[in-house]
PDB file of C-alpha atoms in Angstrom:
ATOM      1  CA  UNK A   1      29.774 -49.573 -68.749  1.00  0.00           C
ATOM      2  CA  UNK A   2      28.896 -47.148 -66.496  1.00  0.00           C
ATOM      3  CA  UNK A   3      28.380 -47.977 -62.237  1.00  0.00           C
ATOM      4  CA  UNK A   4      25.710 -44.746 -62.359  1.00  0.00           C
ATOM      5  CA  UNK A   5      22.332 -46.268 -63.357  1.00  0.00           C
ATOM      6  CA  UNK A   6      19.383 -43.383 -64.552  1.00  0.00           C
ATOM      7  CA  UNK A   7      16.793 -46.191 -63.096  1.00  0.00           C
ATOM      8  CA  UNK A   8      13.796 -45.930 -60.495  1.00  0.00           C
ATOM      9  CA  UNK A   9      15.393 -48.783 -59.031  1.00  0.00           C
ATOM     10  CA  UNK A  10      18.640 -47.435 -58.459  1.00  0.00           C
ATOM     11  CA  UNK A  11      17.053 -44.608 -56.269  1.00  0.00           C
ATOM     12  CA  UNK A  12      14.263 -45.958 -54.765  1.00  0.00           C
ATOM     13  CA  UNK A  13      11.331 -48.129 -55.362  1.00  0.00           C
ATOM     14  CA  UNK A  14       9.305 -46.720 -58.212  1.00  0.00           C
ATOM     15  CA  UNK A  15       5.874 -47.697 -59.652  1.00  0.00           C
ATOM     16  CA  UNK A  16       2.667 -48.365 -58.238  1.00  0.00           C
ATOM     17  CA  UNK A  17       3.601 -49.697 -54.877  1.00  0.00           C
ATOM     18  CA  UNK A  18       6.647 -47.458 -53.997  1.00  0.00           C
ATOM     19  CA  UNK A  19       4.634 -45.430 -51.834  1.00  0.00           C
ATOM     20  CA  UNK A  20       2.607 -48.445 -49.814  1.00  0.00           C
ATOM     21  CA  UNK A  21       6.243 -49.540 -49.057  1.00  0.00           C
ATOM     22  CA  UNK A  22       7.034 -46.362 -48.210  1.00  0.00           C
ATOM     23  CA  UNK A  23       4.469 -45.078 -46.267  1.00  0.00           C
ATOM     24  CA  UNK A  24       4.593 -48.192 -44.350  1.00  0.00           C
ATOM     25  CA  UNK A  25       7.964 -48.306 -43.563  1.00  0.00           C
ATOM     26  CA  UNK A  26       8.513 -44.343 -42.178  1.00  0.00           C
ATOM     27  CA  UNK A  27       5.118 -45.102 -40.403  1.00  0.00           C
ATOM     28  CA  UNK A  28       6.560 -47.634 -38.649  1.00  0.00           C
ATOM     29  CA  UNK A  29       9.800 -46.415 -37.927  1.00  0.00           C
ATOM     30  CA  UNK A  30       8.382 -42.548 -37.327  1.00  0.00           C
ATOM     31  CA  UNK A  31       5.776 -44.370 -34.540  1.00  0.00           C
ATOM     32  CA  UNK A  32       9.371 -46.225 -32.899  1.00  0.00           C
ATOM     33  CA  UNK A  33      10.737 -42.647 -32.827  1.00  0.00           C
ATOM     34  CA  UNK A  34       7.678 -40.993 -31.605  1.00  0.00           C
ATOM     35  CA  UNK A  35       7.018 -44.320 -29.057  1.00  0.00           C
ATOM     36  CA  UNK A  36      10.665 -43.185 -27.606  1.00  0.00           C
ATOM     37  CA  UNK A  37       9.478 -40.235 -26.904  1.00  0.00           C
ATOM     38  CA  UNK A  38       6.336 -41.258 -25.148  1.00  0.00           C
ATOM     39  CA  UNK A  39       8.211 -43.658 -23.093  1.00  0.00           C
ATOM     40  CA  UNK A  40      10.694 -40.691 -21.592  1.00  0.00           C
ATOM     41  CA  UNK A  41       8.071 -38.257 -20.851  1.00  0.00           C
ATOM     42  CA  UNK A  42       4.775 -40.465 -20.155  1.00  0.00           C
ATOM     43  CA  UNK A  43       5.726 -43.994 -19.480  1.00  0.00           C
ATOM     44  CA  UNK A  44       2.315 -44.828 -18.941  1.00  0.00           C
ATOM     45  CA  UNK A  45       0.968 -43.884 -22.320  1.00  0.00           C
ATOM     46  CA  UNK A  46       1.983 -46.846 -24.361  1.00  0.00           C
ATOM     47  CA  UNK A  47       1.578 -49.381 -21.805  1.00  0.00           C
ATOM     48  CA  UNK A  48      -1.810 -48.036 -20.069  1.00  0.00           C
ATOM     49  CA  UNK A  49      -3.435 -45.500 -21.863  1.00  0.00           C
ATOM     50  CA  UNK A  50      -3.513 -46.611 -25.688  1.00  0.00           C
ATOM     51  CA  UNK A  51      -4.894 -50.283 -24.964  1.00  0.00           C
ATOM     52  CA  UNK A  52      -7.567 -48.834 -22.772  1.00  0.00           C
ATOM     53  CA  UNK A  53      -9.113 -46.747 -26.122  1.00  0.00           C
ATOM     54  CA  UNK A  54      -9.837 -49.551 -27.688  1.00  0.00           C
ATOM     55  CA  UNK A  55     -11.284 -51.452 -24.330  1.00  0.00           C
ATOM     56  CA  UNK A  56      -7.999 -53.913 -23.719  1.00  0.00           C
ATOM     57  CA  UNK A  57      -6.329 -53.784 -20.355  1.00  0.00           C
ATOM     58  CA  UNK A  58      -2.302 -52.680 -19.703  1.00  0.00           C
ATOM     59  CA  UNK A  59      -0.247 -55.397 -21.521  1.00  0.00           C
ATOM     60  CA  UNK A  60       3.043 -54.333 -22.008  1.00  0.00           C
ATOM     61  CA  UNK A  61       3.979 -54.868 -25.673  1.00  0.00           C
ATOM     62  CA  UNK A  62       0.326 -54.605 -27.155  1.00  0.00           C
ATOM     63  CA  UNK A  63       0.796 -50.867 -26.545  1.00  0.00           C
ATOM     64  CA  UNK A  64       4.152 -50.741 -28.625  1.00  0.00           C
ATOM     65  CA  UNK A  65       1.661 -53.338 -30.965  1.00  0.00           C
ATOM     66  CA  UNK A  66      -1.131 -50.291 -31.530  1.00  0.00           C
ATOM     67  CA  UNK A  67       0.971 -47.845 -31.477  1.00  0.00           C
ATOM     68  CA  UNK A  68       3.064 -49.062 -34.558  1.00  0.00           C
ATOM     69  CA  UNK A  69       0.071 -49.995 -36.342  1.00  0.00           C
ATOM     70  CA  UNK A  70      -1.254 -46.652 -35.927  1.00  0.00           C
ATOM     71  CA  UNK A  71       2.119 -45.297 -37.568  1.00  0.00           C
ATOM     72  CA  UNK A  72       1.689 -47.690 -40.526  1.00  0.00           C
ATOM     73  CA  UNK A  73      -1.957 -46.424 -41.149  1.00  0.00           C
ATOM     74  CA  UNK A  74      -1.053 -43.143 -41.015  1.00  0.00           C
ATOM     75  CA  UNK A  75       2.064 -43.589 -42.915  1.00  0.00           C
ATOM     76  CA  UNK A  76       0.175 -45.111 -45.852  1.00  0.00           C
ATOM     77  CA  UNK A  77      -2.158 -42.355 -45.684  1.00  0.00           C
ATOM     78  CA  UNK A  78       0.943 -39.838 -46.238  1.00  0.00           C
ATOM     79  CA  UNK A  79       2.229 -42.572 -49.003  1.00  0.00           C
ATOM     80  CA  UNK A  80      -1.222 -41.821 -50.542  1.00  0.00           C
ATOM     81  CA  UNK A  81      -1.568 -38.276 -50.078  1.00  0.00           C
ATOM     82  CA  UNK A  82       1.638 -36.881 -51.680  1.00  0.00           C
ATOM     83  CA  UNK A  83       1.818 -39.134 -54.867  1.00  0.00           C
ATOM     84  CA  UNK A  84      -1.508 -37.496 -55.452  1.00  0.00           C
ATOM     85  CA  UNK A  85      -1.492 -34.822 -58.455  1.00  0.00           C
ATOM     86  CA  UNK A  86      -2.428 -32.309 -56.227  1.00  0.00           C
ATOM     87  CA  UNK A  87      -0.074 -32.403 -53.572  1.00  0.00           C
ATOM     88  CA  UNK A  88       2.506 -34.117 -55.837  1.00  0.00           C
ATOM     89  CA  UNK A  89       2.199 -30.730 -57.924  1.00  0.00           C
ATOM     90  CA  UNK A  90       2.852 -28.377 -55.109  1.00  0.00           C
ATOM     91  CA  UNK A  91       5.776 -30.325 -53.780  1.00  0.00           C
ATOM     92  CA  UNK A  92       7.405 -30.369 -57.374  1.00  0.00           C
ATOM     93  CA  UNK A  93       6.404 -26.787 -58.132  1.00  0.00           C
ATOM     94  CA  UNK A  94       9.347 -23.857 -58.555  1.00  0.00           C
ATOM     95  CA  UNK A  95       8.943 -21.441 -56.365  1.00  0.00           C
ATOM     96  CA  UNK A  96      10.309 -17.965 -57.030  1.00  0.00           C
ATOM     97  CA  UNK A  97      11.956 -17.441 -52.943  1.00  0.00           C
ATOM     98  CA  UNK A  98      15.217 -18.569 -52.976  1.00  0.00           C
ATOM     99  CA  UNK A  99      15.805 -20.200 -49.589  1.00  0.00           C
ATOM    100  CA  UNK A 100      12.742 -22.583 -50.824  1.00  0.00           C
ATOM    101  CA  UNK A 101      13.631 -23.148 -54.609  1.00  0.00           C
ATOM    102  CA  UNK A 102      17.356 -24.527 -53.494  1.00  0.00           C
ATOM    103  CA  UNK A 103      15.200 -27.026 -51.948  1.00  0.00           C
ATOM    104  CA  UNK A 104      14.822 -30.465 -53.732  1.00  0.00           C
ATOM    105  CA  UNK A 105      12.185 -32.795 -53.287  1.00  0.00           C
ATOM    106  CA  UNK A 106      13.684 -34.600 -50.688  1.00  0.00           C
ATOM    107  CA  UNK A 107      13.382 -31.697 -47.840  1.00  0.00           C
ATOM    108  CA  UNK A 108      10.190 -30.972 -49.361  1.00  0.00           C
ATOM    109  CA  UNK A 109       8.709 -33.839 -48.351  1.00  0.00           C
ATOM    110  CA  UNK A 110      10.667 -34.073 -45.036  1.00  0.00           C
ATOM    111  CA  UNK A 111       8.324 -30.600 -44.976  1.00  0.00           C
ATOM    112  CA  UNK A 112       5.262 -32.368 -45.907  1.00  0.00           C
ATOM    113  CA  UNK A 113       5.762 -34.821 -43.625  1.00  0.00           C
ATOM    114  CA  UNK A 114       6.512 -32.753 -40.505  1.00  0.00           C
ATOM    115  CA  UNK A 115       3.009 -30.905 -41.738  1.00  0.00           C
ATOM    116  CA  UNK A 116       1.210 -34.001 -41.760  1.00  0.00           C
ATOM    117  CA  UNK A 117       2.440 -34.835 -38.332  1.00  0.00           C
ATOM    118  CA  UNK A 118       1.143 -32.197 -36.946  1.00  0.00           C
ATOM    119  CA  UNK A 119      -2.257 -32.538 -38.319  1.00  0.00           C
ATOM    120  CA  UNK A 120      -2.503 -35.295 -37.382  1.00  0.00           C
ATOM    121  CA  UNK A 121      -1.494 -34.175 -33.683  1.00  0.00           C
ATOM    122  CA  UNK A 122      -4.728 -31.515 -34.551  1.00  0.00           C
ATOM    123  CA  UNK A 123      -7.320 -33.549 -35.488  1.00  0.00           C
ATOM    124  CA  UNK A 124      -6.832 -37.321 -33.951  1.00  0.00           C
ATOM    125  CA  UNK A 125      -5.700 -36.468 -30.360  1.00  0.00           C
ATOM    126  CA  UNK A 126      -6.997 -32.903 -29.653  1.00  0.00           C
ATOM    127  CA  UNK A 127     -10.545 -34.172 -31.815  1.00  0.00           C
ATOM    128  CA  UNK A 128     -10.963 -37.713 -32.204  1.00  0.00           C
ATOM    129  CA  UNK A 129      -9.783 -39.335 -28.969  1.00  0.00           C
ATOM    130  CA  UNK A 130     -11.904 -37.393 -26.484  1.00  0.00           C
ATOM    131  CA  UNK A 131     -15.040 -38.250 -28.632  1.00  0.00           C
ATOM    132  CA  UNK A 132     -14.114 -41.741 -28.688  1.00  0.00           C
ATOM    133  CA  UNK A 133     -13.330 -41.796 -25.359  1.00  0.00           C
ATOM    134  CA  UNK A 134     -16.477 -40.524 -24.058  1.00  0.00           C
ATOM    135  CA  UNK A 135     -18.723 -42.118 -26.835  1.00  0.00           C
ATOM    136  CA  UNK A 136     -17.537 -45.310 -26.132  1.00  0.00           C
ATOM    137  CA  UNK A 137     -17.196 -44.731 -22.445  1.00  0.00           C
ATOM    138  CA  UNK A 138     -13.788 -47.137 -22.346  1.00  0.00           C
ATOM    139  CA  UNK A 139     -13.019 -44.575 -19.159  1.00  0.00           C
ATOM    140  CA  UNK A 140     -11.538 -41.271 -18.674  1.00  0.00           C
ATOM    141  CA  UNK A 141      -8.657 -39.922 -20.997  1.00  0.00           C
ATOM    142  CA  UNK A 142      -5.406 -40.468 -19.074  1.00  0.00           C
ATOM    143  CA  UNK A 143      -3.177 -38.349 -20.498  1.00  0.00           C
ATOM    144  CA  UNK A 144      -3.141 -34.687 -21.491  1.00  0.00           C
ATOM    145  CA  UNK A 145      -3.689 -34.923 -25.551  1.00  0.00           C
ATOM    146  CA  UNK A 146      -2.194 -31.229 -25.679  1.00  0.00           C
ATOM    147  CA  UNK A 147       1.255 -31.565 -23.825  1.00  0.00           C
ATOM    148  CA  UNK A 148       3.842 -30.335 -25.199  1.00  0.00           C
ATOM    149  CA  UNK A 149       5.007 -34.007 -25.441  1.00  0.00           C
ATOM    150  CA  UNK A 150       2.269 -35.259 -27.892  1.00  0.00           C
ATOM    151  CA  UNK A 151       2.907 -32.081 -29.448  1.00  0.00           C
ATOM    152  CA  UNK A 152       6.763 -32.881 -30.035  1.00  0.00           C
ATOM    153  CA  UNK A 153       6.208 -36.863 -30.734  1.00  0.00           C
ATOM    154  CA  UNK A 154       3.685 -36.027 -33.853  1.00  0.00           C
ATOM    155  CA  UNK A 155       6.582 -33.048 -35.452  1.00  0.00           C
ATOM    156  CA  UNK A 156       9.120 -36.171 -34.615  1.00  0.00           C
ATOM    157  CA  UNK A 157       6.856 -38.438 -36.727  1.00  0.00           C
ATOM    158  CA  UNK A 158       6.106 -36.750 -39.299  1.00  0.00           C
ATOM    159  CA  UNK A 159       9.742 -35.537 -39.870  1.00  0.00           C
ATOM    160  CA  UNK A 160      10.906 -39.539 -40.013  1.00  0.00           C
ATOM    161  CA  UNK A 161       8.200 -40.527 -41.942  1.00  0.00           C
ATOM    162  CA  UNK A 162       8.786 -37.786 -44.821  1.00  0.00           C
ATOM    163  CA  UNK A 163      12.397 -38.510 -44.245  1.00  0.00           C
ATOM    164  CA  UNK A 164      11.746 -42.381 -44.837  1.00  0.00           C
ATOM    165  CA  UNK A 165       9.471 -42.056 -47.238  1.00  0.00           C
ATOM    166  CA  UNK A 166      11.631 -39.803 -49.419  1.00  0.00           C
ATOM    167  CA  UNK A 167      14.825 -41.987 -48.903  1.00  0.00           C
ATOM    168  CA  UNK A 168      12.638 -45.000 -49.630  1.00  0.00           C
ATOM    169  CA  UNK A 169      10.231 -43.546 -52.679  1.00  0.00           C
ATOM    170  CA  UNK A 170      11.662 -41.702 -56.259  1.00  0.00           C
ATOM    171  CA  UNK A 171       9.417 -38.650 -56.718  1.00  0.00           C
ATOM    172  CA  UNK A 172      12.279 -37.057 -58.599  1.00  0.00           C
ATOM    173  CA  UNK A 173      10.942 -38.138 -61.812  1.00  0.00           C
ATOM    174  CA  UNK A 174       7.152 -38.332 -61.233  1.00  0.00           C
ATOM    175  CA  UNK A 175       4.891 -35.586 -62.464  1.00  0.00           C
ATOM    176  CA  UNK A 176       1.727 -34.599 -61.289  1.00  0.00           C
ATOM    177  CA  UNK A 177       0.603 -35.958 -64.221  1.00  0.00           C
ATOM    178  CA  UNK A 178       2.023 -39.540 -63.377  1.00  0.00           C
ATOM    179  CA  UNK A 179       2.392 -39.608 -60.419  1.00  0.00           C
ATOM    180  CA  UNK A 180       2.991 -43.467 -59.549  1.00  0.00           C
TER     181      UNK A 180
END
């Protein structure tokens, strides 16, 4: 008997929830990354500035709290997104450049990921948060939601969550016509 095994399990988690656990996991642990980040170049952010959107005052750990949840929501979404046929397809498509078909599924969705991070860095800080801010009138946005910083924690997400994701989830055998 053979110590190789050909099984999802033996890879990753397979079948329908794979991807939840997945995408929750590299959310979370792409939001502690990105949270490290915050913390050397804008203290204040997680403590201060991410309570006060939703109307809470400066509590310490809440901040750390939101933040990770955020990562987890987001992280599901990516779960969701690239076990779709659609995207599922493009990531398992052969390419005919070489530097990209050497590529296997896992940097691919490393790629995905860091793509995701960064539209996400597009639409929920640079759109989003300034409309909820002043909509809601919780007070004045304080921190700058195009630094270079918020800029570099999203890419740093987004690479740990498609690097989590694909260590956690086997794609290698999915289709984009089965894709859980």
């Amino acid at each position: 008997m053979s110590g190789e095994s050909d099984t999802t399990a033996a890879f990753g988690l397979g079948g329908t929830t794979g991807w939840f656990v997945g995408g929750a996991l590299g959310g979370a642990i792409g939001a502690i990354a990105f949270g490290i980040v915050m913390v050397l170049l804008e203290p204040g952010v997680l403590e201060a500035a991410i309570p006060a959107i939703y109307g809470l005052e400066p509590a310490g750990p809440l901040g750390w709290g939101i933040h990770i949840a955020h990562g987890i929501v987001l992280g599901l979404l990516f779960g969701l997104l690239v076990t779709r046929p659609w995207i599922l397809g493009v990531l398992r498509t052969d390419v005919e450049t070489d530097a990209l078909s050497r590529t296997g599924i896992v940097i691919r969705l490393i790629g995905a990921g860091l793509v995701f991070g960064l539209t996400v860095w597009a639409i929920l800080p640079l759109i989003v948060l300034p409309v909820w801010v002043s909509t809601l009138g919780v007070g004045e946005q304080t921190f700058s939601s195009v630094a270079a910083g918020s800029l570099l924690g999203h890419a740093l997400f987004g690479v740990v969550l498609g690097a989590v994701f694909a260590a956690v989830v086997d794609l290698r055998d999915r289709t984009p016509e089965t894709p859980l």
